[in-house]
mmCIF file of C-alpha atoms and ligand atoms in Angstrom:
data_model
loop_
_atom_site.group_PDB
_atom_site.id
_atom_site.type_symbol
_atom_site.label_atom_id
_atom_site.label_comp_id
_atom_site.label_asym_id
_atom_site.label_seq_id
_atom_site.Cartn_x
_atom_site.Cartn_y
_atom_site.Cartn_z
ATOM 1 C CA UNK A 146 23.898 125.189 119.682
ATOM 2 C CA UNK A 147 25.594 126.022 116.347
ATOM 3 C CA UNK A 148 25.240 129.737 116.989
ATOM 4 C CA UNK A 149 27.206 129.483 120.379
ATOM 5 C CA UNK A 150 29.943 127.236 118.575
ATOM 6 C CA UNK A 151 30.080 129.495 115.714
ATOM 7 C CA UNK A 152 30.633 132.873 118.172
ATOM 8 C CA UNK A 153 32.996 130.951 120.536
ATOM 9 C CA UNK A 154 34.745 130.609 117.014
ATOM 10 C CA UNK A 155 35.142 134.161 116.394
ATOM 11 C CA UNK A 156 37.092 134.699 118.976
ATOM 12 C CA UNK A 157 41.151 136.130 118.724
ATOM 13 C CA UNK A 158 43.082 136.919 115.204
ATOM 14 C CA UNK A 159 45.486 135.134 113.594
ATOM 15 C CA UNK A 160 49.558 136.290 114.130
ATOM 16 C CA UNK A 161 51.360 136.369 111.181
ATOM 17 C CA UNK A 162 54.692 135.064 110.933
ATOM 18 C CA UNK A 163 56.905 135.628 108.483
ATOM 19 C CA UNK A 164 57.800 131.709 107.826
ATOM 20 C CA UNK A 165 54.138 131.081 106.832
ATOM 21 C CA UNK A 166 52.454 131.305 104.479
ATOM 22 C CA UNK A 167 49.292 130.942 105.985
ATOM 23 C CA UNK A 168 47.905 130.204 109.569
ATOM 24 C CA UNK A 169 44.547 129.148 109.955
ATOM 25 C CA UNK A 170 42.431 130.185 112.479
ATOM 26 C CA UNK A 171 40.177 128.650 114.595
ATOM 27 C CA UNK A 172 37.230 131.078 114.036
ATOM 28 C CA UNK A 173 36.321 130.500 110.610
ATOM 29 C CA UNK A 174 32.205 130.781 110.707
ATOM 30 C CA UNK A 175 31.014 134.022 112.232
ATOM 31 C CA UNK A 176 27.558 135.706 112.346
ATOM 32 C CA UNK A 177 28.548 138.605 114.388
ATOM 33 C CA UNK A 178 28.582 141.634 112.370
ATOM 34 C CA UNK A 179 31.643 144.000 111.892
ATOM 35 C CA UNK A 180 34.886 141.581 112.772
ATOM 36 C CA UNK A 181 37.650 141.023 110.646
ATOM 37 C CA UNK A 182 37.613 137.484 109.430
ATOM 38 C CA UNK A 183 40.798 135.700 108.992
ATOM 39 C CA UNK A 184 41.384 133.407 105.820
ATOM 40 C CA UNK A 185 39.357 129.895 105.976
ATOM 41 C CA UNK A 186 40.786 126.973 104.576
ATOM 42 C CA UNK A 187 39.081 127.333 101.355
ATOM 43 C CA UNK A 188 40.777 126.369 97.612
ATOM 44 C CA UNK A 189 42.703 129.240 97.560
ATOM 45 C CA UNK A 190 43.977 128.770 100.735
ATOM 46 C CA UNK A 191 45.028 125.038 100.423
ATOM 47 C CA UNK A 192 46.593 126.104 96.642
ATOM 48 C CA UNK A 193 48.945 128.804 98.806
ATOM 49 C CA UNK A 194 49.912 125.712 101.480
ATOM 50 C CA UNK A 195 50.627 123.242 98.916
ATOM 51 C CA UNK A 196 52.978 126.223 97.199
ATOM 52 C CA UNK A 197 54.913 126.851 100.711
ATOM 53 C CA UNK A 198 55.265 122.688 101.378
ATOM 54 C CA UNK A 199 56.836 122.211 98.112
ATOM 55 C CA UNK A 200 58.967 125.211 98.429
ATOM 56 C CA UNK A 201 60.434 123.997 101.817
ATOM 57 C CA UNK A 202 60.238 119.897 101.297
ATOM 58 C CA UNK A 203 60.034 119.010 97.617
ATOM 59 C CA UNK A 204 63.514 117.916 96.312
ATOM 60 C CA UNK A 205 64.937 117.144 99.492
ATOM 61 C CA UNK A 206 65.275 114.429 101.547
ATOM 62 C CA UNK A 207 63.154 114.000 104.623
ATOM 63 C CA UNK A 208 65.707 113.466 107.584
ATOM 64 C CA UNK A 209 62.275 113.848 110.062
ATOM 65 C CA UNK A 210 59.509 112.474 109.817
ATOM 66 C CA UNK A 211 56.795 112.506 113.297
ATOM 67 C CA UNK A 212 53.416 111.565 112.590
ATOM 68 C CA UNK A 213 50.983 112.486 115.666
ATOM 69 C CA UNK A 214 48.054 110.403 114.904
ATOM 70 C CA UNK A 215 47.625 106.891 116.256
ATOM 71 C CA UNK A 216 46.898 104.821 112.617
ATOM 72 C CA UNK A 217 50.134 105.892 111.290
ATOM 73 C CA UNK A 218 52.308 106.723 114.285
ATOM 74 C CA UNK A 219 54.815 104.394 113.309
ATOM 75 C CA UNK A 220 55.363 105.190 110.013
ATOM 76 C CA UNK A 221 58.810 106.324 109.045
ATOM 77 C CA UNK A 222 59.209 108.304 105.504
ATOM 78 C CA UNK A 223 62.802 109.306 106.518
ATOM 79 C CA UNK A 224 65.484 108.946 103.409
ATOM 80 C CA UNK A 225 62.793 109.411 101.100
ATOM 81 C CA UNK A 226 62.556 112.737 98.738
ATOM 82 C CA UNK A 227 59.660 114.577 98.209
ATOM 83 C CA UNK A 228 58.599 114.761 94.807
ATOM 84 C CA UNK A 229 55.993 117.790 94.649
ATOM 85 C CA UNK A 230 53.284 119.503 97.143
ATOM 86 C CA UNK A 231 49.869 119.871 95.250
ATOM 87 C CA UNK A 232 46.328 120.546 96.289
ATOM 88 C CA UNK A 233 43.517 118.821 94.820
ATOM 89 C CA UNK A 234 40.221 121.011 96.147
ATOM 90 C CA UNK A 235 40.876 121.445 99.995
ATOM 91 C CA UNK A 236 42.593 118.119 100.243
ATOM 92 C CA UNK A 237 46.992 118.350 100.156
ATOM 93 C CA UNK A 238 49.494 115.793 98.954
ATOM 94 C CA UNK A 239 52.530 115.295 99.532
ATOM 95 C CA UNK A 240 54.544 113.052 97.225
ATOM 96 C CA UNK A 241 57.987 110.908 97.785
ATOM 97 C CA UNK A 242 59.549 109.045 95.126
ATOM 98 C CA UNK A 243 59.136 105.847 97.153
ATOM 99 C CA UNK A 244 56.008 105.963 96.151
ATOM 100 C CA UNK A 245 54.294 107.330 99.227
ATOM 101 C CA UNK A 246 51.947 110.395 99.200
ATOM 102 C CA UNK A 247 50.802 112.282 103.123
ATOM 103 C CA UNK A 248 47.369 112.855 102.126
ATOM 104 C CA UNK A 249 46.186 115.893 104.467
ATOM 105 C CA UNK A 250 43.160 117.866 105.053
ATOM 106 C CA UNK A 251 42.805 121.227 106.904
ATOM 107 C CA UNK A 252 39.338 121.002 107.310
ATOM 108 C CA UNK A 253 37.824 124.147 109.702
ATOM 109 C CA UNK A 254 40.906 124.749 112.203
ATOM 110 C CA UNK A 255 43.700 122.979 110.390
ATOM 111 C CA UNK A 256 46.750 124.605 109.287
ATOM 112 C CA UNK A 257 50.334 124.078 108.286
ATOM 113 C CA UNK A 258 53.509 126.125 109.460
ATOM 114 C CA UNK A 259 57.183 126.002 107.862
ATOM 115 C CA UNK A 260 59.931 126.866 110.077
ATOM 116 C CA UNK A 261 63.493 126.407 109.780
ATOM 117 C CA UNK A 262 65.045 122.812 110.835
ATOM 118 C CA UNK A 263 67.252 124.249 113.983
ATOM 119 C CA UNK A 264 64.209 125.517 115.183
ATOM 120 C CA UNK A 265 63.073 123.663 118.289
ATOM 121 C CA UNK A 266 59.306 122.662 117.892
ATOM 122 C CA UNK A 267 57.927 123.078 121.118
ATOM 123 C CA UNK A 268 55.513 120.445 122.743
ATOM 124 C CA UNK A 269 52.341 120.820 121.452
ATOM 125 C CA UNK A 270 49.148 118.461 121.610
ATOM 126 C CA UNK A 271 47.508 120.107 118.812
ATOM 127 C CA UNK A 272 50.563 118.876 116.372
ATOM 128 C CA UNK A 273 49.149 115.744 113.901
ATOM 129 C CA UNK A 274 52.275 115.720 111.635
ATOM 130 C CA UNK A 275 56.078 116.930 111.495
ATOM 131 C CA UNK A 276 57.927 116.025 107.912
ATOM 132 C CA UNK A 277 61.756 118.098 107.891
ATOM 133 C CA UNK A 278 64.869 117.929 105.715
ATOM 134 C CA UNK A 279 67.861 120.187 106.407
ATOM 135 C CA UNK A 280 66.360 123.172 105.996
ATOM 136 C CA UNK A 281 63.217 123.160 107.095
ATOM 137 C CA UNK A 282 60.332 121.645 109.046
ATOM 138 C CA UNK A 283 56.851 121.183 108.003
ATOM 139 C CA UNK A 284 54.343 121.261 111.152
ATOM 140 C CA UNK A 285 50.897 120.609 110.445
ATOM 141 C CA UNK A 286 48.153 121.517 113.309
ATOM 142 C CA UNK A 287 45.095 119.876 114.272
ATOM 143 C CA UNK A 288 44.774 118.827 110.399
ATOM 144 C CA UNK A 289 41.359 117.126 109.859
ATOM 145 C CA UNK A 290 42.864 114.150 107.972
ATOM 146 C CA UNK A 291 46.389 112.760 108.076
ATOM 147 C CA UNK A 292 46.815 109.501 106.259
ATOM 148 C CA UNK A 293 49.669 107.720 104.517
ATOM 149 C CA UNK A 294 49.169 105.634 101.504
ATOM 150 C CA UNK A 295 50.400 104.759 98.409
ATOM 151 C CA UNK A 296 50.769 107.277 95.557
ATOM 152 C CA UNK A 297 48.892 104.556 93.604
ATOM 153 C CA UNK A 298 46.072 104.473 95.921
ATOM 154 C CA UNK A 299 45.024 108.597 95.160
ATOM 155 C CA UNK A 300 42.084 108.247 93.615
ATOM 156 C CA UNK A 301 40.423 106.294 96.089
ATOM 157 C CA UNK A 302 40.970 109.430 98.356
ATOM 158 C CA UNK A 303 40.734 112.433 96.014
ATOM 159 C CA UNK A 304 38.999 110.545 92.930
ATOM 160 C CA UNK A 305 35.390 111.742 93.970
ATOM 161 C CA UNK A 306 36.352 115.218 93.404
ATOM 162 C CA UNK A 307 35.052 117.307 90.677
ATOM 163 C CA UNK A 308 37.437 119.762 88.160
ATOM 164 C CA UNK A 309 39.533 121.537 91.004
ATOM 165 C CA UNK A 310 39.090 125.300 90.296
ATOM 166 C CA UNK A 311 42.809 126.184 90.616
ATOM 167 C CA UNK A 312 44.448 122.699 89.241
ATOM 168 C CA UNK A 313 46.040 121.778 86.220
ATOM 169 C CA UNK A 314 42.617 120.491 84.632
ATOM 170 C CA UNK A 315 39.605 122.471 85.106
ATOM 171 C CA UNK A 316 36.833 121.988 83.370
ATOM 172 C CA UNK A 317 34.547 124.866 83.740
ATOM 173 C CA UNK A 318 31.912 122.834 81.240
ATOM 174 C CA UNK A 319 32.211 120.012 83.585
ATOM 175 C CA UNK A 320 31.638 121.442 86.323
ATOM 176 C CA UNK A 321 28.593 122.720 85.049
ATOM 177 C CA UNK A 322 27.666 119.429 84.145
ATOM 178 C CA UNK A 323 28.138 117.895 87.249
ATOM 179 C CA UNK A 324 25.975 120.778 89.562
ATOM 180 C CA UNK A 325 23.080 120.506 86.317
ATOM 181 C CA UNK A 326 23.008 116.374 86.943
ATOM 182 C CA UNK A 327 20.950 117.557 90.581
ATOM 183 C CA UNK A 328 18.576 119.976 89.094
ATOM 184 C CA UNK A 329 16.169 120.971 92.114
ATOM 185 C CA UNK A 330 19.204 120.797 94.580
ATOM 186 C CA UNK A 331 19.743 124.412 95.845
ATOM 187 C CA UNK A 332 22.169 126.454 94.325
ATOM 188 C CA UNK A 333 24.334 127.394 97.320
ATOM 189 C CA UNK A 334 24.149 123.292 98.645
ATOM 190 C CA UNK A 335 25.350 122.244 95.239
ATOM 191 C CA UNK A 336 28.633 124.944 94.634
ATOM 192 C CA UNK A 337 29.569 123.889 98.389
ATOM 193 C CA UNK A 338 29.742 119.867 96.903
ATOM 194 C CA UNK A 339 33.222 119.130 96.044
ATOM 195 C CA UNK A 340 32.095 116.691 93.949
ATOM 196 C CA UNK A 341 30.833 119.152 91.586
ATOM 197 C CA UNK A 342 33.855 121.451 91.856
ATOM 198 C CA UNK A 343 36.589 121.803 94.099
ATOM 199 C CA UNK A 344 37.788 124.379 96.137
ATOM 200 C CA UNK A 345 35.007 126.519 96.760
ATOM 201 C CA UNK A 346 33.956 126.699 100.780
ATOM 202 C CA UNK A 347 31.560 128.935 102.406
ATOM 203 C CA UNK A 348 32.993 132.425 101.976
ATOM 204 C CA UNK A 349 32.906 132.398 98.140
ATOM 205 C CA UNK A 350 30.113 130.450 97.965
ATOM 206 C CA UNK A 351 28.295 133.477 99.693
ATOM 207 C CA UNK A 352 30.303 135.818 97.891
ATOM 208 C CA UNK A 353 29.741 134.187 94.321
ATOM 209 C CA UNK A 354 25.978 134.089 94.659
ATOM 210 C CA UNK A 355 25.730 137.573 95.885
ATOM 211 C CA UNK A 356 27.755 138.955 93.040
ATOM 212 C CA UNK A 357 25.277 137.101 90.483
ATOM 213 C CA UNK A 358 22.189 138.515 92.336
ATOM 214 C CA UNK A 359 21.914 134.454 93.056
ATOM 215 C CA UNK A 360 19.724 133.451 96.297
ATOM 216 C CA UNK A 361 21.733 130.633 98.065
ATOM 217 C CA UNK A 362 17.808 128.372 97.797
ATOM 218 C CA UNK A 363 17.605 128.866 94.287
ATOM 219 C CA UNK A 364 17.209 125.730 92.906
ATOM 220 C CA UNK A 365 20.174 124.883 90.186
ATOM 221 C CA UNK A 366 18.174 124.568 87.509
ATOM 222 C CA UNK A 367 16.499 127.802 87.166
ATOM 223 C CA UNK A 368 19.606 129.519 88.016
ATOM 224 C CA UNK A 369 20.003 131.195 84.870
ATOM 225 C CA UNK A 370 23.615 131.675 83.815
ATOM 226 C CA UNK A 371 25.294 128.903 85.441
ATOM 227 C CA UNK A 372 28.513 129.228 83.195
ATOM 228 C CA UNK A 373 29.106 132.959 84.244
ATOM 229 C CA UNK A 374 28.484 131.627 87.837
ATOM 230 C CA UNK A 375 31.101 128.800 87.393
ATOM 231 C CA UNK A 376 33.394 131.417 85.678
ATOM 232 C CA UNK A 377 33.054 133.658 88.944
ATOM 233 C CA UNK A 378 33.820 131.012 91.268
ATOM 234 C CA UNK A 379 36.926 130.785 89.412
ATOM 235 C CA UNK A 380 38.070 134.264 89.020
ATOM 236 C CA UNK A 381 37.187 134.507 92.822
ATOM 237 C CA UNK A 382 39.621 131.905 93.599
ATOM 238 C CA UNK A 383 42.410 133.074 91.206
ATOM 239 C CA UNK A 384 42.232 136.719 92.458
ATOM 240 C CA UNK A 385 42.958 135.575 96.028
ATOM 241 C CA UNK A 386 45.203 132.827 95.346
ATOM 242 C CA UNK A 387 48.307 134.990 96.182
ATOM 243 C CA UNK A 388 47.589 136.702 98.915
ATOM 244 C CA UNK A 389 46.307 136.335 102.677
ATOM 245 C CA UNK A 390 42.870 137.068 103.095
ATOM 246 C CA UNK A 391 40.269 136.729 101.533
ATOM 247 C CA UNK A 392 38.418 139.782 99.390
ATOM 248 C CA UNK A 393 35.696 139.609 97.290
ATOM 249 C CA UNK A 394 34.730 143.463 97.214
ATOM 250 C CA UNK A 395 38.113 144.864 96.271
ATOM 251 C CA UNK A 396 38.521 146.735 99.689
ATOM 252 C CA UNK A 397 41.527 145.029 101.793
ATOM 253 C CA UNK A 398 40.148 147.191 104.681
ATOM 254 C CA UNK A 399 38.846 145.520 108.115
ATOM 255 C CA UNK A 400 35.374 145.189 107.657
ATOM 256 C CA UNK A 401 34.809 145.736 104.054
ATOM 257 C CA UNK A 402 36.595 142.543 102.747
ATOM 258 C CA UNK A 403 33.359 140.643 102.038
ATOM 259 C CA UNK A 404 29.606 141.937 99.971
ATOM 260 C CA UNK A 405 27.511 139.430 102.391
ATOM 261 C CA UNK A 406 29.825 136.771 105.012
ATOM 262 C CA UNK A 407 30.330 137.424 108.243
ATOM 263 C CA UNK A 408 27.612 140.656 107.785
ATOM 264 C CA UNK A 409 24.603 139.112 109.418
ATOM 265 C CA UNK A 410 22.306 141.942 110.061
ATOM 266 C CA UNK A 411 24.497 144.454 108.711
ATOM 267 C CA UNK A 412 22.896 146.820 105.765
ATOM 268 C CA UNK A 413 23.896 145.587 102.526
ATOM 269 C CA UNK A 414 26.584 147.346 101.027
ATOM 270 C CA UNK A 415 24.073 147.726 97.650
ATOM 271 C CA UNK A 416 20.857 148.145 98.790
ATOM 272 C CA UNK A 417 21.057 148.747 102.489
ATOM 273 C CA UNK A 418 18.613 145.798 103.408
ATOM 274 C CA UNK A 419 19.938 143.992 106.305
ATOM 275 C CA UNK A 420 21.976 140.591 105.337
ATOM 276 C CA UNK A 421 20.273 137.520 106.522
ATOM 277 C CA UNK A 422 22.012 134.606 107.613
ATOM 278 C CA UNK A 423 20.391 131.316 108.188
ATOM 279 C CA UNK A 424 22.037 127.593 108.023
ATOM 280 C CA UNK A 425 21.698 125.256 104.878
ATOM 281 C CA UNK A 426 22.411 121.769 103.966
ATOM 282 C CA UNK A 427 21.619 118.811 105.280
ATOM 283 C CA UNK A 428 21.932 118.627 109.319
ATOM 284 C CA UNK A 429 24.819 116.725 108.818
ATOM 285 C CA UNK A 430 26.573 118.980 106.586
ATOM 286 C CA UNK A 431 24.819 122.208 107.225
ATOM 287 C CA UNK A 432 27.015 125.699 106.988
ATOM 288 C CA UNK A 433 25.638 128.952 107.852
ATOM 289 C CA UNK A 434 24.745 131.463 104.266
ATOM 290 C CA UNK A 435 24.537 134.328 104.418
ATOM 291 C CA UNK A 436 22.543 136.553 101.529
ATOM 292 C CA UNK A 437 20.611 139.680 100.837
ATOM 293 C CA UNK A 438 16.791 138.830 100.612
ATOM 294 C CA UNK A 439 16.597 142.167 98.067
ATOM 295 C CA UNK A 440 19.368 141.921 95.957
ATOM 296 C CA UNK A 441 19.808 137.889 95.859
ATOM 297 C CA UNK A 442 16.228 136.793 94.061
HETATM 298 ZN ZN1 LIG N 193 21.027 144.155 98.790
#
């Protein structure tokens, strides 16, 4: 069942658009072999949205304001200015001085598109959340999470999160901490918990643990340089940060942006031992790995 849901996601490419600076795409877990894979919404991803919000909104007044989701539909945020844009993790905020913050989440399919305010939006069911000044407009699509609360009330939503790999406070020793507290949890389970660090989703996660020569059911504790691991995560994240896509190998090439995801069953670029692919986690909260059984130990 999560095969055929995974393919079915595979399907199309994302347009670019030269007001965006991202578009997700709905195909963001793939086993087939040998397609391109369009950015996910992982940390570096979200960290490139928040950027493009608070380019277009922050400092402005918000003279629209159309929130698509019943709980909040008739909230009005109009004649308010937006403060900042920031990502915490995968999670966005948006920030008025009333006060207020749009808390936002892309989750798999989400994404957010800026377009100039004389544009005419056209109807679109898959719209959550329109917030526009007299420049632009901010359209967010089939967002996982759209809420409205107090600025105050933050940590309740974003507390639980551990040091966020591209914010202001990471805390590479903490985040160690925090994946060492679970010792027998396995390794690629525990950099996927964004309670232990933030940010990192399911293409680095494969990537990272490839790279270190890390299999993804390694327990943590006999993984056996967690800080370099940690450090990896981060550099992963940084490198990536400014563009679109998502490369781990250094090759922006169709095909060759990834060592491991999205290659089930192709040879390993290293060794030449088909990559396996198999789902892990919890059935709740499982997400397809992929690794190679030869180099990955
Ligand atoms: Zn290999």
């Amino acid at each position: 069942m999560r095969q055929v849901h995974a393919a079915k996601r595979c399907q199309g490419l994302p347009s670019r658009n030269r007001y965006l600076t991202w578009e997700g795409s709905p195909r963001t877990e793939c086993r087939e072999a040998g397609r391109r894979l369009a950015a996910v919404p992982e940390g570096d991803v979200v960290w490139r949205t928040a950027r493009r919000l608070h380019e277009a909104l922050a400092g402005r007044v918000l003279t629209r304001c159309d929130v698509r989701v019943p709980r909040f539909a008739t909230a009005n945020l109009t004649g308010q200015t937006v403060t900042e844009a920031i990502s915490r993790g995968k999670h966005l905020l948006i920030r008025t001085d009333a006060g207020v913050t749009v808390h936002t989440h892309l989750r798999m399919d989400g994404s957010w598109r800026v377009r100039p305010a004389s544009e005419r939006v056209p109807g679109n069911h898959r719209i959550r959340l329109i917030l526009g000044n007299d420049t632009w407009q901010a359209i967010g699509y089939l967002l996982g999470i759209v809420e409205i609360l107090p600025t105050t009330a933050e940590p309740a939503t974003v507390g639980h999160l551990g040091p966020d790999l591209l914010g202001p406070d990471w805390d590479p020793a903490e985040a160690e901490r925090r994946l060492r507290a679970n010792p027998s949890r396995p390794i690629g389970e525990a950099v996927l918990d964004q309670r232990n660090l933030a940010g990192i989703g399911n293409v680095y996660k494969a990537e990272m643990l490839f790279l270190r020569g890390v299999n993804p059911w390694r327990p943590v504790g006999e993984v056996g340089d967690l800080p370099a691991l940690v450090d990896l995560a981060k550099r992963l994240l940084e490198a990536n940060k400014d563009r679109f896509g998502q490369v781990t190998t250094g090759s922006r090439r169709p095909g060759e942006e990834t060592w491991v995801y999205g290659r089930a069953g192709r040879p390993c670029r290293r060794c030449g031992t088909p990559v396996r692919t198999a789902d892990q986690g919890s059935d709740s909260e499982s997400r397809v790995t992929f690794w190679c059984p030869h180099c990955q130990t």
